[in-house]
Short mmCIF file of C-alpha atoms and ligand atoms in Angstrom, two decimals:
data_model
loop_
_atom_site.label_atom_id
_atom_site.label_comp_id
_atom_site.label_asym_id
_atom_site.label_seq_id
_atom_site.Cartn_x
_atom_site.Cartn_y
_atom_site.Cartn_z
CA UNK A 1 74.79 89.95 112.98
CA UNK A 2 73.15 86.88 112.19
CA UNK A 3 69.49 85.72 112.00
CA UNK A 4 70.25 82.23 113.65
CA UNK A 5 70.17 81.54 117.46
CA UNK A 6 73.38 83.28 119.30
CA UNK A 7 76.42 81.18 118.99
CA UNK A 8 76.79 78.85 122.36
CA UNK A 9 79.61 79.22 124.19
CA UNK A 10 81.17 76.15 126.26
CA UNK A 11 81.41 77.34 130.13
CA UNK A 12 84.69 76.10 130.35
CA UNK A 13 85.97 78.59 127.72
CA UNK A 14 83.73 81.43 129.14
CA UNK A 15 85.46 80.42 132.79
CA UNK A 16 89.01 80.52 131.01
CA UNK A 17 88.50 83.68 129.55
CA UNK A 18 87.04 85.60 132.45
CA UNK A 19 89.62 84.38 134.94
CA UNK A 20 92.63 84.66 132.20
CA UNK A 21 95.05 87.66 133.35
CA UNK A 22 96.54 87.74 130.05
CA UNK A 23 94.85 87.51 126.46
CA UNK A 24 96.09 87.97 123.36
CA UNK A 25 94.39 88.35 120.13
CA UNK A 26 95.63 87.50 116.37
CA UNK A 27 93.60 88.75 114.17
CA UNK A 28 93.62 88.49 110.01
CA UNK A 29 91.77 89.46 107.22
CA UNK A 30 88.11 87.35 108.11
CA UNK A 31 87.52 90.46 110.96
CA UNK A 32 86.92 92.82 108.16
CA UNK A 33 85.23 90.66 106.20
CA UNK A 34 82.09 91.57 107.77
CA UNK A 35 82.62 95.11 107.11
CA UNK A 36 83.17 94.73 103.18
CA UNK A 37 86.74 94.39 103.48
CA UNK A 38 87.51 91.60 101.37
CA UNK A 39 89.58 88.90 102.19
CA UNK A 40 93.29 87.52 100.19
CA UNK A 41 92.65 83.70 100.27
CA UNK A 42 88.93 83.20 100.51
CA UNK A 43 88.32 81.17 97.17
CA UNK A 44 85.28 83.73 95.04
CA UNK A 45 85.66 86.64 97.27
CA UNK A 46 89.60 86.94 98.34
CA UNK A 47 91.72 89.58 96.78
CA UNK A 48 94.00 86.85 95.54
CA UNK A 49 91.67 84.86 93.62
CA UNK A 50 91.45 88.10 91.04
CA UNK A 51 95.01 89.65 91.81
CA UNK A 52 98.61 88.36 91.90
CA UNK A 53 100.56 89.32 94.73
CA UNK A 54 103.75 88.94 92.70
CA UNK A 55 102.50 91.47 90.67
CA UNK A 56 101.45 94.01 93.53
CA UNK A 57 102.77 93.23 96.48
CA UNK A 58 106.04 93.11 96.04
CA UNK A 59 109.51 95.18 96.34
CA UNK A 60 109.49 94.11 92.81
CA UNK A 61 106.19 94.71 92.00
CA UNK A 62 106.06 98.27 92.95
CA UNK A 63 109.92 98.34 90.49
CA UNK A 64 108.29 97.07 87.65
CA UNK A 65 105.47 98.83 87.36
CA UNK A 66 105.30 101.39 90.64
CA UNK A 67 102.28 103.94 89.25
CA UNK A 68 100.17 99.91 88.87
CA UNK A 69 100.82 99.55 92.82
CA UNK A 70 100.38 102.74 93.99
CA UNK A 71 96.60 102.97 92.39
CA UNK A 72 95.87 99.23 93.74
CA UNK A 73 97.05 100.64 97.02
CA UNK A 74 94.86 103.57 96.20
CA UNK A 75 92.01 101.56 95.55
CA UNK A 76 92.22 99.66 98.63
CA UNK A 77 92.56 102.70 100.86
CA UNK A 78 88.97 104.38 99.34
CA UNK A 79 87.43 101.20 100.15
CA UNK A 80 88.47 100.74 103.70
CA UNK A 81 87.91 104.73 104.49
CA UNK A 82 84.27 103.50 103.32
CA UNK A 83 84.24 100.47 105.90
CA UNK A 84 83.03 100.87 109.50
CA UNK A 85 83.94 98.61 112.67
CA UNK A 86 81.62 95.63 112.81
CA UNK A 87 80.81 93.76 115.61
CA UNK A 88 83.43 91.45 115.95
CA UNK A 89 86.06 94.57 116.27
CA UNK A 90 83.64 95.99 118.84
CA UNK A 91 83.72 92.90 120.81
CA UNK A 92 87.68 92.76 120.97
CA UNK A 93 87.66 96.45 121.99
CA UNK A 94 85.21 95.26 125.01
CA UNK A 95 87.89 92.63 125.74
CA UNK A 96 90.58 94.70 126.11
CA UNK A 97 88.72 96.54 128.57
CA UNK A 98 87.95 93.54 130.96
CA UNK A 99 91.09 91.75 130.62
CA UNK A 100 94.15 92.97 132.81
CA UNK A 101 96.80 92.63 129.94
CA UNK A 102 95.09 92.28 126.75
CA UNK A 103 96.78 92.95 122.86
CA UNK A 104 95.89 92.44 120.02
CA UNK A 105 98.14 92.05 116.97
CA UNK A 106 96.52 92.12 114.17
CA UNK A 107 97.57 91.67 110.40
CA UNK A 108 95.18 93.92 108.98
CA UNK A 109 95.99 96.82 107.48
CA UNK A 110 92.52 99.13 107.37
CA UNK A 111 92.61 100.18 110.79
CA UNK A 112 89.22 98.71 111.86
CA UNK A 113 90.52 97.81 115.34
CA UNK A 114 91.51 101.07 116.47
CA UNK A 115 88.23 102.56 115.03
CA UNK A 116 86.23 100.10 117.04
CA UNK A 117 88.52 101.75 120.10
CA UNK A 118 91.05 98.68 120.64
CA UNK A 119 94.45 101.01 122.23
CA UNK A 120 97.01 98.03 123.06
CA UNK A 121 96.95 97.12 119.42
CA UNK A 122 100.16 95.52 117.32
CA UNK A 123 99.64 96.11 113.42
CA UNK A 124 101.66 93.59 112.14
CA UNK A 125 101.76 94.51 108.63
CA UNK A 126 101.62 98.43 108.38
CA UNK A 127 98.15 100.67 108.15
CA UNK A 128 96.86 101.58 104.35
CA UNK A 129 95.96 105.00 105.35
CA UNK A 130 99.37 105.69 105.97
CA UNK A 131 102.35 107.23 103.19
CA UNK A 132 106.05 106.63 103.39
CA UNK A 133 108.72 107.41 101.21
CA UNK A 134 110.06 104.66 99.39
CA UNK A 135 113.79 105.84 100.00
CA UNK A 136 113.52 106.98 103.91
CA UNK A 137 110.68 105.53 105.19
CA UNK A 138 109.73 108.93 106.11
CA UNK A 139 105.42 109.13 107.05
CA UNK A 140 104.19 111.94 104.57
CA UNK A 141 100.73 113.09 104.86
CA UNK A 142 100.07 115.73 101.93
CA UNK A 143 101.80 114.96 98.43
CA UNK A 144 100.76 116.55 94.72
CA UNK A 145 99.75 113.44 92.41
CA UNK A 146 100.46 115.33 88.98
CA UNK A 147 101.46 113.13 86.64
CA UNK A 148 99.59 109.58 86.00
CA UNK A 149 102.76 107.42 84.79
CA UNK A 150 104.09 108.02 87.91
CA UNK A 151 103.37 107.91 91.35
CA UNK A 152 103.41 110.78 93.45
CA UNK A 153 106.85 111.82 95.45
CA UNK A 154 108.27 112.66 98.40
CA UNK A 155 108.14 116.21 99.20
CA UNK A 156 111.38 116.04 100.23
CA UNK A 157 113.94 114.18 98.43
CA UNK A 158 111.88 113.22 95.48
CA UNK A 159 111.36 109.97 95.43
CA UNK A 160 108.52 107.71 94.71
CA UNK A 161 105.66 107.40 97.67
CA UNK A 162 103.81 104.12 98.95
CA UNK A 163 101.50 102.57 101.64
CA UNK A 164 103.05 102.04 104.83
CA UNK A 165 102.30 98.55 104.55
CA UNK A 166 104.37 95.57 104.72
CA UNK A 167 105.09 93.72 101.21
CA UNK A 168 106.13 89.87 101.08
CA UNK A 169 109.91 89.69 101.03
CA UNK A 170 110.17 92.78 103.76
CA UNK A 171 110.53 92.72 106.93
CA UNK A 172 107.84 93.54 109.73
CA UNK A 173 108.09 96.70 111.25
CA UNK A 174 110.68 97.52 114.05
CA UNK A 175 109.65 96.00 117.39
CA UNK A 176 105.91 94.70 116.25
CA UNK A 177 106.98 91.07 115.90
CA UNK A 178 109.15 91.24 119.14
CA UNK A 179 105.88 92.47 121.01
CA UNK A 180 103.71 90.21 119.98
CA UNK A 181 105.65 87.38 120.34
CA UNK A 182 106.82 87.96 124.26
CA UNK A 183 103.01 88.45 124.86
CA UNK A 184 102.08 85.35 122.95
CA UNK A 185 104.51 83.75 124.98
CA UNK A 186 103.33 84.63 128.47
CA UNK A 187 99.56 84.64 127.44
CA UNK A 188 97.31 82.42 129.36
CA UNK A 189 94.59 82.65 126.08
CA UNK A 190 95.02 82.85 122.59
CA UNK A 191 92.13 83.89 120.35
CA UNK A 192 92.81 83.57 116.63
CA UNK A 193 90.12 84.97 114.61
CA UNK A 194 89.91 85.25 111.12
CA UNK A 195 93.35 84.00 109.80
CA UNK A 196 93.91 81.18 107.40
CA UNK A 197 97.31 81.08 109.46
CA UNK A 198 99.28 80.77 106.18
CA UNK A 199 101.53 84.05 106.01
CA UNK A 200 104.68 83.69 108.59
CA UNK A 201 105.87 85.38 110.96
CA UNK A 202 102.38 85.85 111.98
CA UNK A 203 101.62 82.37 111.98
CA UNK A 204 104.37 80.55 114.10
CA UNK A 205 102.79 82.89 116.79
CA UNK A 206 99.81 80.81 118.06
CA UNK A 207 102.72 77.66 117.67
CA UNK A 208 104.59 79.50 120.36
CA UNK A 209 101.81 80.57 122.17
CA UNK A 210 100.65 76.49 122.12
CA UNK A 211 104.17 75.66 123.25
CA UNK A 212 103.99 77.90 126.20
CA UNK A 213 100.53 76.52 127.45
CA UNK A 214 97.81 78.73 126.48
CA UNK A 215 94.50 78.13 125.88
CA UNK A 216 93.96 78.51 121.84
CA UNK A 217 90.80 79.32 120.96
CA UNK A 218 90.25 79.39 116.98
CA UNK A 219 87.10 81.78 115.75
CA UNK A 220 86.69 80.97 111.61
CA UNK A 221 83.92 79.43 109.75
CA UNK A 222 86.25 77.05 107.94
CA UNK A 223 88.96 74.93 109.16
CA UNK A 224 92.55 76.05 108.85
CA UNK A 225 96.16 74.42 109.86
CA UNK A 226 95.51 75.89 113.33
CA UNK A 227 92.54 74.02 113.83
CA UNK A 228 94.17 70.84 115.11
CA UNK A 229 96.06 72.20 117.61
CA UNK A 230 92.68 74.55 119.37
CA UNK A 231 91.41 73.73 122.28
CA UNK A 232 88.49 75.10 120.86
CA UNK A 233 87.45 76.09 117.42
CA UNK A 234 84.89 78.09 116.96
CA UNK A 235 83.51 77.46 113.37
CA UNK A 236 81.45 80.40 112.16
CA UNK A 237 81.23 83.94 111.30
CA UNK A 238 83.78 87.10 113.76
CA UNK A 239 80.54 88.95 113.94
CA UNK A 240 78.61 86.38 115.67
CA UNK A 241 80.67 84.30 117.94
CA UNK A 242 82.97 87.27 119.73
CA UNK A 243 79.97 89.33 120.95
CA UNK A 244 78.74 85.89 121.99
CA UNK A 245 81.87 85.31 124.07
CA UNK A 246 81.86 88.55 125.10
CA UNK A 247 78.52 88.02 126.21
CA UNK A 248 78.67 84.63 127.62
CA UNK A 249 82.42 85.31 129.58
CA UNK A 250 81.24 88.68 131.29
CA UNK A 251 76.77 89.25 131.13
CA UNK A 252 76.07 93.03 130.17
CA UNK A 253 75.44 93.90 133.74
CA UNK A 254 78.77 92.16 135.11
CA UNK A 255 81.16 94.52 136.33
CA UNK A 256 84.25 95.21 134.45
CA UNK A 257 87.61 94.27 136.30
CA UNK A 258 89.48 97.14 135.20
CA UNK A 259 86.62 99.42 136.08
CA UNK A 260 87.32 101.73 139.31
P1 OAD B 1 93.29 85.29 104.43
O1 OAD B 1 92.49 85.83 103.31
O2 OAD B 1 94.45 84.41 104.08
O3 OAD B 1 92.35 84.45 105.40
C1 OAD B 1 91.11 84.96 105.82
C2 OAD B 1 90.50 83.98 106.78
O4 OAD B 1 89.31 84.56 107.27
C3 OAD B 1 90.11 82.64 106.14
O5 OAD B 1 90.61 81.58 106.94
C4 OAD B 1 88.58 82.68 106.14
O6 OAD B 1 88.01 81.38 106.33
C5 OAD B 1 88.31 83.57 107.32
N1 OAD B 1 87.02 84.28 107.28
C6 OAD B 1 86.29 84.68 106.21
N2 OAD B 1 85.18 85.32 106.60
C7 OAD B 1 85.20 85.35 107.95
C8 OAD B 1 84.33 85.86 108.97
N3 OAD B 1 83.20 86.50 108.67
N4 OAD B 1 84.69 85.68 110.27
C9 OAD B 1 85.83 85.03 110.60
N5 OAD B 1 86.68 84.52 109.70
C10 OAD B 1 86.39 84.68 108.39
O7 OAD B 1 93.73 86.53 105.34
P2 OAD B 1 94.92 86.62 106.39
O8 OAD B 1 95.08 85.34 107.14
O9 OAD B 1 94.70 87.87 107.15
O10 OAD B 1 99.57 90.13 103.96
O11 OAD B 1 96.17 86.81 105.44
C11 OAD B 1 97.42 87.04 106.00
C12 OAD B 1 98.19 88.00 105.15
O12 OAD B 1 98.21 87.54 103.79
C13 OAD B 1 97.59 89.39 105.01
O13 OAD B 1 97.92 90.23 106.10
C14 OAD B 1 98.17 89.89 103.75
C15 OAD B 1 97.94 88.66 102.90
O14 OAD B 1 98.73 88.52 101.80
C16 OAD B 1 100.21 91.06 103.26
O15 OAD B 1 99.65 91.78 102.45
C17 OAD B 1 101.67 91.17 103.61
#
């Protein structure tokens, strides 16, 4: 959390939020950041200023040089099994439980979200900790890793493993996109948090959401080609300013409206 005074919140956007019947969350990269996750675009820090994705995050990629991707995947997954919820996941997870019909679709792939105990949760672009063949798709959750050219197989037909995690050039996985776009569509708030909104299909969903009439609320401490079209953006760190909605929309000792 930060050392500063707690982030204000405008009424108005504290009002929307605690009478909204349906909120949807988009989240990216800039959740985790707070957690040690590093970011892909962020200019020192993001995974892309040191890595390129051509070269790892690919269909081709992972052709070329397959046993390269695997231990970048690899290296990724340690690192996130490492990371803890920080507040900012927390927060959402408090959300969902106030909020009739609340999701969150998220683009990350460490599994932060559902750690921090968010349950209607959309992950966009697969989970790290998961292993699929690269032939069937099929989930495999025990697999030798013998021989270091290589990476390991699939215990069953042989061939090569990989994350479960979407590559540019594939497609998202069956149904997520569908989801999260009908709720965009009906939501009556949008909170985008964390994204620089550059990687589509995730980011024509706050467009539709706009062209539907929700309320978009941007959280991100810089400015990104979302920001014009927010009702309100939020400029500063996950970690402070959703506990500080949370805080400001429903006071610790308001009662929840899903609570019996
Ligand atoms: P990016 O790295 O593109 O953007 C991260 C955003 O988080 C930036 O706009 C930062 O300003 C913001 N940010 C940084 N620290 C933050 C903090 N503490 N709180 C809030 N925001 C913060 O990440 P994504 O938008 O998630 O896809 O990238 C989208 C996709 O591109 C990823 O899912 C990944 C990547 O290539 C695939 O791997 C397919």
């Amino acid at each position: 959390m930060s050392d500063t005074a707690p982030f204000p919140v405008a009424p108005a956007l504290a009002d929307a939020l605690r009478s909204a019947d349906r909120v949807v969350a988009l989240t990216g990269a800039g959740v985790s950041a707070e957690s040690g996750v590093p970011t892909f675009r962020d200019a020192q820090s993001g995974l892309w200023a040191k890595f390129d994705p051509l070269e790892l995050a690919t269909p081709g990629a992972f052709e070329r040089q397959p046993r390269l991707v695997w231990d970048w995947y690899g290296w990724r997954r340690e690192l996130v099994a490492r990371s803890r919820p920080n507040a900012a996941h927390v927060a959402l997870a408090k959300i969902e439980r106030r909020v009739p019909d609340f999701l969150l679709v998220t683009q990350n792939v460490d599994g932060l979200h559902a750690a921090a105990g968010s349950r209607n949760l959309v992950e966009l672009h697969g989970n790290i900790a998961r292993v699929r063949c690269s032939r069937e798709g099929t989930p495999v959750s025990a697999w030798q890793d013998s021989d270091p050219q290589w990476p390991p197989r699939c215990p069953g037909c042989g061939a090569f493993l990989r994350p479960d995690v979407v590559w540019f050039e594939e497609a998202l996985p069956a149904g997520a996109l569908a989801r999260a776009d009908h709720a965009v569509a009906n939501a009556d708030v949008l909170l985008v948090i964390g994204t620089s909104a550059e990687v589509y299909p995730a980011a024509a969903l706050p467009l539709r959401a706009r062209d539907a009439g929700a309320l978009i609320v941007e959280i991100n401490p810089a400015s990104t080609p979302l920001t014009a079209i927010a009702d309100h953006a939020l400029h500063g760190r996950a970690g402070d300013i959703v506990p500080a909605l949370v805080a400001a929309t429903w006071p610790a000792d308001g009662p929840s409206r899903t609570d019996s």
